Coordinates of C-alpha atoms in Angstrom, one line a residue:
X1 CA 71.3 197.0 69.2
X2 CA 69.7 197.9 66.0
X3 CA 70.5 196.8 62.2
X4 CA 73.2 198.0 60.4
X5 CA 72.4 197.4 56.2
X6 CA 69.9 195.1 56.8
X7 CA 71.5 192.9 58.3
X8 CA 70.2 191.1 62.0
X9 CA 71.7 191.5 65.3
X10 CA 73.8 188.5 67.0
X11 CA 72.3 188.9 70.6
X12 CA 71.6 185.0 71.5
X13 CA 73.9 182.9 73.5
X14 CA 73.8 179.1 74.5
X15 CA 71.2 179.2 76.5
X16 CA 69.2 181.1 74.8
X17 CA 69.3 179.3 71.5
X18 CA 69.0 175.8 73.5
X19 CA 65.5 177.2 75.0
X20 CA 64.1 178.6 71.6
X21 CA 64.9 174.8 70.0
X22 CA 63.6 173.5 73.5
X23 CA 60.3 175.4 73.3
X24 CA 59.8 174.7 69.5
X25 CA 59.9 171.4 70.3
X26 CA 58.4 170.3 73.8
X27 CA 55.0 172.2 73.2
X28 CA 54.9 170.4 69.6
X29 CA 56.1 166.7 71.0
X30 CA 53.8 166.1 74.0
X31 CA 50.6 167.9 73.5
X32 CA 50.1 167.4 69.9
X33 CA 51.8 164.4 68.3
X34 CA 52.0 161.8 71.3
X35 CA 48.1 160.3 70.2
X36 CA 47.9 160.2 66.9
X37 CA 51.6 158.2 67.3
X38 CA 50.0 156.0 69.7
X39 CA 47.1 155.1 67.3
X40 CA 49.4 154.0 64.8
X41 CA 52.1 152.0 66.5
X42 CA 49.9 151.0 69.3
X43 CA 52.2 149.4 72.3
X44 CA 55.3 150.1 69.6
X45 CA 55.2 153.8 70.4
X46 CA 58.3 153.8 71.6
X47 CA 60.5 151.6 69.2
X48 CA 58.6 154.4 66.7
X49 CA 59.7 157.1 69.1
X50 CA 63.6 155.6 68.4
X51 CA 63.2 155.6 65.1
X52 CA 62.2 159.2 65.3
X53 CA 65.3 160.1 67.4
X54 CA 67.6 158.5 65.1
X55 CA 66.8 160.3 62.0
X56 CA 66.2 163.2 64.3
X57 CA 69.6 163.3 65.3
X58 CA 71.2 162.3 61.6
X59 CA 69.3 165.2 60.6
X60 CA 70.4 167.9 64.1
X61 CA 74.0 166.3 62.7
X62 CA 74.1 167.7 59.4
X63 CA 72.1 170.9 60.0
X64 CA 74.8 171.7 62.9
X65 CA 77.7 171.0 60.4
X66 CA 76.0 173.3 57.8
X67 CA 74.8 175.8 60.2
X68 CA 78.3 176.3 61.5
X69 CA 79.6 176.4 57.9
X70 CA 76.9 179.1 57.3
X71 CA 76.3 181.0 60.6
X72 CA 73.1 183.2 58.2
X73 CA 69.4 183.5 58.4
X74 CA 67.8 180.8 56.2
X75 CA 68.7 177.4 57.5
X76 CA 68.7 175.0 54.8
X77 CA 67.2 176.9 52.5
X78 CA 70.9 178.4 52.3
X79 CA 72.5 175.2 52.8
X80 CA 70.8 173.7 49.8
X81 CA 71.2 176.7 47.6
X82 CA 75.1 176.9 48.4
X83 CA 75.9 173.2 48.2
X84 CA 73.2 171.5 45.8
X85 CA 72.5 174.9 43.6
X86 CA 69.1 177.5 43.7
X87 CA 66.3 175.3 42.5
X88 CA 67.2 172.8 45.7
X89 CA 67.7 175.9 48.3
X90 CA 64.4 177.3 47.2
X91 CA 62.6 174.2 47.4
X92 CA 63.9 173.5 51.1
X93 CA 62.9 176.6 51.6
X94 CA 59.3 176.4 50.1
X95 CA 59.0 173.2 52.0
X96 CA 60.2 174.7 55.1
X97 CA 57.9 178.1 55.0
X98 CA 54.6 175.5 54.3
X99 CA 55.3 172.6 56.8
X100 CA 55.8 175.3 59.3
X101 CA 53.5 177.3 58.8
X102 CA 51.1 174.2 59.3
X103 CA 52.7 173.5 62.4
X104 CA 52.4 176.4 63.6
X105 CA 48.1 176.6 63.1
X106 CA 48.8 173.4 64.7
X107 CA 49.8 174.6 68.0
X108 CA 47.7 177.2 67.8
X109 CA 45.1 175.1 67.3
X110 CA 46.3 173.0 70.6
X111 CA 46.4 176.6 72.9
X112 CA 42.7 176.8 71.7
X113 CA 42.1 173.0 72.4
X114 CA 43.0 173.4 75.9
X115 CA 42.1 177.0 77.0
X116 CA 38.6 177.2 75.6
X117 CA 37.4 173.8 73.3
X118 CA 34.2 175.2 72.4
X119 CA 35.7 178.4 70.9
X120 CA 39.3 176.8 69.5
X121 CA 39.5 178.6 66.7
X122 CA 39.2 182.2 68.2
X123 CA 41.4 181.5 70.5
X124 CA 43.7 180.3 68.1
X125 CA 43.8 183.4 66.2
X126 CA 44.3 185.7 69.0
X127 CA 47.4 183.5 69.9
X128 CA 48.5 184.1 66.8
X129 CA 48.3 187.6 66.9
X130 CA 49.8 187.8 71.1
X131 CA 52.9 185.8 69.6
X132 CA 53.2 188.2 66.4
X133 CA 53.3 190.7 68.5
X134 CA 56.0 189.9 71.3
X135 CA 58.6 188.9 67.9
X136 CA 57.5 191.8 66.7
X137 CA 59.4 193.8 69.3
X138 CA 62.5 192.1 69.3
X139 CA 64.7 188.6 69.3
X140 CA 65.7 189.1 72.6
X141 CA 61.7 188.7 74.4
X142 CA 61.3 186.4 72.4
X143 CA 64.0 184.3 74.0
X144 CA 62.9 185.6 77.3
X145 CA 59.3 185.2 76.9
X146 CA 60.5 181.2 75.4
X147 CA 63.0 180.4 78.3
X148 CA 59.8 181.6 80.6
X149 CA 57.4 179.7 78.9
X150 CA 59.9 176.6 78.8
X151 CA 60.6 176.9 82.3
X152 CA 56.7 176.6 83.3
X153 CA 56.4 173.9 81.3
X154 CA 58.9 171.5 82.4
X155 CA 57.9 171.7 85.6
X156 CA 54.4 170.6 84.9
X157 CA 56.2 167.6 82.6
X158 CA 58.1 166.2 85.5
X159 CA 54.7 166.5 87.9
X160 CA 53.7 164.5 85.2
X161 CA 56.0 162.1 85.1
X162 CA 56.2 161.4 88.9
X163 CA 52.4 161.2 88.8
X164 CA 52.5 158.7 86.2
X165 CA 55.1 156.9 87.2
X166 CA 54.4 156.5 91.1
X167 CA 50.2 156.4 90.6
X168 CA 47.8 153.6 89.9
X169 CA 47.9 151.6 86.3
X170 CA 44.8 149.6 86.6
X171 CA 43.3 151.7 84.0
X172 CA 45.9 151.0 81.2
X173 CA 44.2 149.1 77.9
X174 CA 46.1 147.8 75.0
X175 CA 45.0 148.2 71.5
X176 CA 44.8 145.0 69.3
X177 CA 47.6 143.4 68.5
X178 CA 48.5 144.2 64.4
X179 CA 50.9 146.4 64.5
X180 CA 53.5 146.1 61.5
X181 CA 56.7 147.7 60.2
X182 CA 54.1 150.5 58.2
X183 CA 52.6 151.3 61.0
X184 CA 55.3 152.0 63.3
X185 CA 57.2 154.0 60.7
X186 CA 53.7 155.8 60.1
X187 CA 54.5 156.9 64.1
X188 CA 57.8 157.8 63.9
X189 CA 56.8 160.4 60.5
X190 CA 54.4 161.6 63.6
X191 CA 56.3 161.8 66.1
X192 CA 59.1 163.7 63.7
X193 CA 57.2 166.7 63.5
X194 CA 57.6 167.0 67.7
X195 CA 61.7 166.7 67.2
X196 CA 61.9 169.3 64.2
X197 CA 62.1 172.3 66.5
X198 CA 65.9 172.3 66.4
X199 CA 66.2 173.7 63.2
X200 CA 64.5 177.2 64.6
X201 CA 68.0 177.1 65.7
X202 CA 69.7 177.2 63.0
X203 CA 67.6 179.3 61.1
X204 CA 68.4 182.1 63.6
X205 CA 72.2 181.5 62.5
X206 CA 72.5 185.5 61.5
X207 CA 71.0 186.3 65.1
X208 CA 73.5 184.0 67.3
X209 CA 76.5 184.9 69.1
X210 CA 79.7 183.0 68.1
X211 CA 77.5 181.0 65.8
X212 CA 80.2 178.7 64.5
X213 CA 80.8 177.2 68.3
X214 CA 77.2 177.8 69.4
X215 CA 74.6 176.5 67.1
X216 CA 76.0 172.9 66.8
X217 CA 76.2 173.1 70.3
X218 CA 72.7 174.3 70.5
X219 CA 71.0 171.7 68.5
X220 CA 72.4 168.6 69.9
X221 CA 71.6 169.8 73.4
X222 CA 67.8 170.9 72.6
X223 CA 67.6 167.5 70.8
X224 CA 69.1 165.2 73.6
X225 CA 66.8 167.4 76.1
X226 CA 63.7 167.0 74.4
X227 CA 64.1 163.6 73.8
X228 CA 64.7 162.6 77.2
X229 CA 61.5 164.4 78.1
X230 CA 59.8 162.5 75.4
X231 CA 60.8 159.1 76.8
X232 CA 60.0 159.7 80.0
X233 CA 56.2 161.2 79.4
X234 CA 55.7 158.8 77.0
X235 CA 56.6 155.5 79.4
X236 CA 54.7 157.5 82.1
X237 CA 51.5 157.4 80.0
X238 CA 51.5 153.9 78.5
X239 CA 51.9 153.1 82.2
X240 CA 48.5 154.8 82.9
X241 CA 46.4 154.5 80.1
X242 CA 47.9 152.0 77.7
X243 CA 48.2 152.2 74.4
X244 CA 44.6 152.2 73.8
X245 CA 43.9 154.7 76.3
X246 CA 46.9 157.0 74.7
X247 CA 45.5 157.0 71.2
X248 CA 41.9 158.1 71.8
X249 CA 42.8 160.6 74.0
X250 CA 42.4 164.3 72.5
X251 CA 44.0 165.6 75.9
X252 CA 45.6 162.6 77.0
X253 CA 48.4 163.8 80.0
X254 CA 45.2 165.9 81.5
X255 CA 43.4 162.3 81.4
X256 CA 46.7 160.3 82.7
X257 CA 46.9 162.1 85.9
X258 CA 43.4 161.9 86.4
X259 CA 43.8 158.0 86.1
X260 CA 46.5 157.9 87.8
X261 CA 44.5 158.7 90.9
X262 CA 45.4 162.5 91.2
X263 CA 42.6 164.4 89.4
X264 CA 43.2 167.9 91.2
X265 CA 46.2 168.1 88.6
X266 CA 44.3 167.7 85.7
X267 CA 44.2 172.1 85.1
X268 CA 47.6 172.3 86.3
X269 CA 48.5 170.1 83.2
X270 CA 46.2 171.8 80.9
X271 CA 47.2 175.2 81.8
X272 CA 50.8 173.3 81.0
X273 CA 49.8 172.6 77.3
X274 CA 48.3 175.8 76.8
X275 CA 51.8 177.4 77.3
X276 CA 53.9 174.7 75.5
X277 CA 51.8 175.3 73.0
X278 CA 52.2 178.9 73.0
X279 CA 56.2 178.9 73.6
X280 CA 56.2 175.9 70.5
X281 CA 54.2 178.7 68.5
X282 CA 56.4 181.3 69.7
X283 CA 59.2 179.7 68.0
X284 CA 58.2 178.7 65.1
X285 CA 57.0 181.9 63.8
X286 CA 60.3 183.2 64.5
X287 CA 62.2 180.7 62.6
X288 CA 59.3 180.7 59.5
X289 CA 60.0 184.6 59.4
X290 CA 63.7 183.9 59.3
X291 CA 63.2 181.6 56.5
X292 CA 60.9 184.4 54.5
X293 CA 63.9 187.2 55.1
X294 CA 66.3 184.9 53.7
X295 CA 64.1 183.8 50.6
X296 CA 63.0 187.7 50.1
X297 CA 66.8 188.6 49.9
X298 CA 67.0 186.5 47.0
X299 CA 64.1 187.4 45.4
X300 CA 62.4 184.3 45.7
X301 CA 59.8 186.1 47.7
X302 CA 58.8 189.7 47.3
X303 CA 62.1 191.9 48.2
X304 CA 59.9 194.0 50.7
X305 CA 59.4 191.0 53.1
X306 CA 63.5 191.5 53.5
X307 CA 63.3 194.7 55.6
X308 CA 64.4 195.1 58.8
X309 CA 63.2 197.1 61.7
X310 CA 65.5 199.9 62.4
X311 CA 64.9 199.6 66.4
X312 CA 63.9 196.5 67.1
X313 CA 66.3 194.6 64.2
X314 CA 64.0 192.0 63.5
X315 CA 62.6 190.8 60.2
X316 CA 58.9 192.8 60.8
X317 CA 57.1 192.7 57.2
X318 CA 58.0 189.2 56.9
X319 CA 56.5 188.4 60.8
X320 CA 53.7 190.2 59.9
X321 CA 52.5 188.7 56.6
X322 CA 53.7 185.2 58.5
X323 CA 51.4 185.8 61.3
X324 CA 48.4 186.7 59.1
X325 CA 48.9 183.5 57.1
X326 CA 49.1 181.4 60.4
X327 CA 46.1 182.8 61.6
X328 CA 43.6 181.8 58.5
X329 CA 45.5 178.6 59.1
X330 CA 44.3 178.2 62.4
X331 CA 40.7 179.4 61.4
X332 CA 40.4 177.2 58.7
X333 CA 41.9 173.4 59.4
X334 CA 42.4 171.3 62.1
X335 CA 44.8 170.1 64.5
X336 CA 45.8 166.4 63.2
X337 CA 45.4 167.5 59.1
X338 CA 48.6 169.8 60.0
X339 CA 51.0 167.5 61.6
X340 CA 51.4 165.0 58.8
X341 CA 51.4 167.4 56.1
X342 CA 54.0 169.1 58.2
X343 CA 56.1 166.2 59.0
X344 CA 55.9 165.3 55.0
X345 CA 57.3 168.7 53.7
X346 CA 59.8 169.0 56.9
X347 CA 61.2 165.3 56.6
X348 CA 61.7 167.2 52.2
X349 CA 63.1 170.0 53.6
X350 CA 66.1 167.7 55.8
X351 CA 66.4 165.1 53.1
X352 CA 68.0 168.3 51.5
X353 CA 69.7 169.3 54.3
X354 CA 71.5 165.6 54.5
X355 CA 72.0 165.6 51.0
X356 CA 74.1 168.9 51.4
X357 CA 76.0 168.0 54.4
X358 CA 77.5 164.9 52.5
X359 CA 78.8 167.5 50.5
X360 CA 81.1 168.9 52.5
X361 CA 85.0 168.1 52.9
X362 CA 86.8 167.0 55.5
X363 CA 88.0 170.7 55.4
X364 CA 85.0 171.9 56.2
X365 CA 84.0 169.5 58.9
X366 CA 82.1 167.2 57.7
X367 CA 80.0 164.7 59.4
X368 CA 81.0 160.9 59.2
X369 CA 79.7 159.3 55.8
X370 CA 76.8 157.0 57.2
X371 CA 75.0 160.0 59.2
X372 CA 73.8 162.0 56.5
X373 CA 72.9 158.9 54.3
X374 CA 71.1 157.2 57.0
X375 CA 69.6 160.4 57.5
X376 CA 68.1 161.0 53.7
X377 CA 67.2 157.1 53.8
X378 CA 65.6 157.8 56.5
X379 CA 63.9 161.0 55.9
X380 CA 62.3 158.9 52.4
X381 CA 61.3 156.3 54.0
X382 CA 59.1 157.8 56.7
X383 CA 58.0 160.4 55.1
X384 CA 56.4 158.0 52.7
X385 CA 55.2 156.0 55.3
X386 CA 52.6 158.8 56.1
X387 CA 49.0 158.6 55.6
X388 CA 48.0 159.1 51.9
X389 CA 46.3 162.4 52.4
X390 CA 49.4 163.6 54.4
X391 CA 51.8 162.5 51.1
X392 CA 50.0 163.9 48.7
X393 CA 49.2 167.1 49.8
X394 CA 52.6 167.3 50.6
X395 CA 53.8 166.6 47.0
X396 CA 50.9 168.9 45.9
X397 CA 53.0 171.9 47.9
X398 CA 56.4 170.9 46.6
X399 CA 55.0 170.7 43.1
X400 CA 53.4 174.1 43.3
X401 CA 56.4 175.3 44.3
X402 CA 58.6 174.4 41.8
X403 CA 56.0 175.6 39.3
X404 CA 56.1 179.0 41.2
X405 CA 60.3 178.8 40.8
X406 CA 60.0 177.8 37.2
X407 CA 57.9 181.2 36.4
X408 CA 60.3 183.0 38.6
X409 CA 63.0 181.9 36.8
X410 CA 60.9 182.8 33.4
X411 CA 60.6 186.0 33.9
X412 CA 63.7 186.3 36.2

C-alpha cells in the first residue's frame, strides 16, 4: 500500500506492534545493560530492576494515553509540542533522536561483541547498514524480520533460564557489601535504557492499525512481557554467578550456562545475543527515523528528511541519513559510554512525556493523577543518579539543542 500526500501507511496490528516494542527491548535489556546494573547495585539488582519497572510503567502509562490521543508519527516529540508548546516537543524530540541514536551504536556494538570481538566495530557498521536496508524496503519486514528475530530469541532466553535455574550454583560470588540508595538508583537509570523500547511503539502511531485501541494495548503488553523475561534471566544469573560474577562479565549469560555446568550452550546463547541485538537495532532505527519525519515536517529538521517513498511508504531520506549517523556511532565509541548517556536523555525525553499526560482531561482519558507525577519524580531522580560523565554529556546534548532551536527560531 503506498503513501498518499506524504503521509504513512497504517499496516501493523497487535501483534505486530507488541513484537517491534518486544524486540527493541529484549536485545537491549539482557545482553547489554544486565552488567553494568549488576556492578552498581551488586546483590540489589533486582530491588533496582523494580524501580526500573515502576517508572517504566508510569512512563508506558502516559505515552499510551497520549499516543492514543495522538495516533501520528513522532511520539512525544508531538505530545510535548501539542500539550506543553514547540520548544518542549522539540526538545523531546532532540533528546529522543540523540539517546537513541546512542542506543542504537550500542547494540550494534553488542552484534559486534558477540559475532566477531576482535573486529567489533566492522561488524558493527555492516549491521548497521543490513538493518538500513531491510526498513528501507518497507514497515511491514520490518515487523516480519522483528517477530522472526524475537521469536529466535526467546527461545534461547528460556534455555537460559531452565539452565540457570535447574544447573549448579557453586560458582556464584557476591560483591562487597556497600551498596546504598545511590547506587541502586544508579542501576535502575541502567537498567531503564533496556525497558525504553516501548515507545518505538508509539512513535509508529501514523503506521498502526486502529491506533487509538491498539497502541495502549501494545505498550503495556511489550512492557509486562519484557519484564517478566527480565526477572526471570536476571534471578537465573545471580543464581549462577552472583552478583560479583554478573558485573564483570562482558558476556555474562554465555558464561552462566557455562557455569551452570552446560558449556555446549554457550554459542547457542551467543548466537542468541547476536540477533537480540540485531532485532533491538532493528527497532530502534525505525522509531529514530519516525521521530526525524515528524521533526522534518515541522521544520525543525531539514524538510527533505520528510519524504516518503512512493512504493515502499516509508520515511527513506530520514532512514538513510539515520543509518549513516548510527554507523560512525558504532565506529567511534563504545558499548557502556552509550547506555547511560542514552538512559539520561531518554529518562528527559519521558519526564516530558509525563509532564504532558497530566495535562489531559478526564475527557480525553487521562491517566490517574499519581502516575504521571510519580513518573516525572521518578524520571529526575534516576536520571540524576547516573554516573557524572553520563549527566553531563547528557545536559551537554539538551543544551545544544536548545541553542540549535533558539537559531531556528531566529531566523525562523
Amino acid at each position: 500500500m503506498a503513501s498518499v500526500d506524504g503521509e504513512l501507511s497504517r499496516r501493523l496490528g497487535l501483534a505486530d506492534s507488541v513484537v517491534i516494542g518486544l524486540g527493541a527491548m529484549v536485545g537491549a535489556g539482557i545482553f547489554a545493560a544486565l552488567a553494568p546494573a549488576a556492578a552498581a547495585a551488586g546483590s540489589w539488582l533486582l530491588v533496582a530492576l523494580a524501580v526500573a519497572a515502576v517508572v517504566a510503567y508510569c512512563n508506558a502509562t502516559s505515552s499510551a494515553r497520549l499516543a492514543a490521543r495522538y495516533p501520528v508519527s513522532g511520539g512525544t516529540y508531538v505530545y510535548g509540542r501539542e500539550r506543553l508548546g514547540r520548544l518542549w516537543g522539540y526538545l523531546a524530540g532532540w533528546g529522543f533522536v540523540a539517546g537513541k541514536t546512542a542506543s542504537c551504536a550500542a547494540m550494534a556494538l553488542t552484534v559486534g561483541s558477540y559475532a566477531w570481538p576482535e573486529q567489533a566495530h566492522a561488524v558493527a557498521v555492516g549491521a548497521v547498514v543490513a538493518i538500513t536496508a531491510i526498513n528501507y524496503t518497507g514497515v511491514q519486514k520490518s515487523a516480519f524480520a522483528t517477530r522472526v528475530l524475537v521469536g529466535v530469541v526467546l527461545a534461547v532466553l528460556a534455555a537460559v533460564i531452565v539452565i540457570g535455574l535447574l544447573g549448579t550454583h557453586s560458582a556464584a560470588s557476591a560483591l562487597p557489601d556497600r551498596i546504598g540508595p545511590r547506587d541502586v538508583l544508579t542501576a535502575a537509570g541502567l537498567l531503564f535504557f533496556a525497558f525504553a523500547g516501548y515507545a518505538r511503539i508509539a512513535t509508529l502511531g501514523e503506521e498502526v492499525l486502529e491506533p487509538q485501541r491498539t497502541i495502549p494495548r501494545a505498550i503495556m503488553l511489550a512492557l509486562a512481557l519484557a519484564l517478566a523475561i527480565y526477572t526471570l534471566v536476571a534471578v537465573a544469573t545471580l543464581s549462577v554467578l552472583g552478583s560479583a560474577g554478573l558485573a564483570a562479565a562482558t558476556d555474562p549469560l554465555a558464561r552462566m550456562v557455562s557455569a551452570a555446568g552446560v558449556p555446549a550452550a554457550a554459542p547457542v546463547v551467543r548466537i542468541g545475543a547476536v540477533l537480540a541485538a540485531a532485532g533491538s537495532l532493528l527497532a530502534l532505527i525505525l522509531g529514530v527515523s519516525r521521530t526525524v519525519l515528524a521533526m522534518a515536517r515541522d521544520r525543525y529538521l531539514p524538510g527533505a528528511l520528510a519524504a516518503v517513498h512512493p512504493r515502499f511508504g516509508v520515511p527513506h531520506r530520514a532512514e538513510l541519513v539515520v543509518g549513516a549517523i548510527v554507523a560512525a556511532v558504532a565506529a567511534l565509541f563504545d558499548v557502556r559510554a552509550a547506555i547511560g548517556f542514552s538512559s539520561f536523555t531518554v529518562l528527559f525525553y519521558y519526564l516530558i512525556a509525563n509532564i504532558s499526560a497530566a495535562t489531559l482531561t478526564a475527557e480525553e482519558n487521562r491517566p490517574p493523577r499519581w502516575i504521571p507525577v510519580v513518573g516525572a519524580v521518578g524520571c529526575v531522580v534516576v536520571a540524576f543518579a547516573l554516573p557524572l560523565g553520563s549527566v553531563l554529556a547528557g545536559l551537554g546534548a539538551l543544551a545544544l539543542g536548545a541553542a540549535l532551536y533558539a537559531l531556528g527560531e531566529r531566523y525562523r
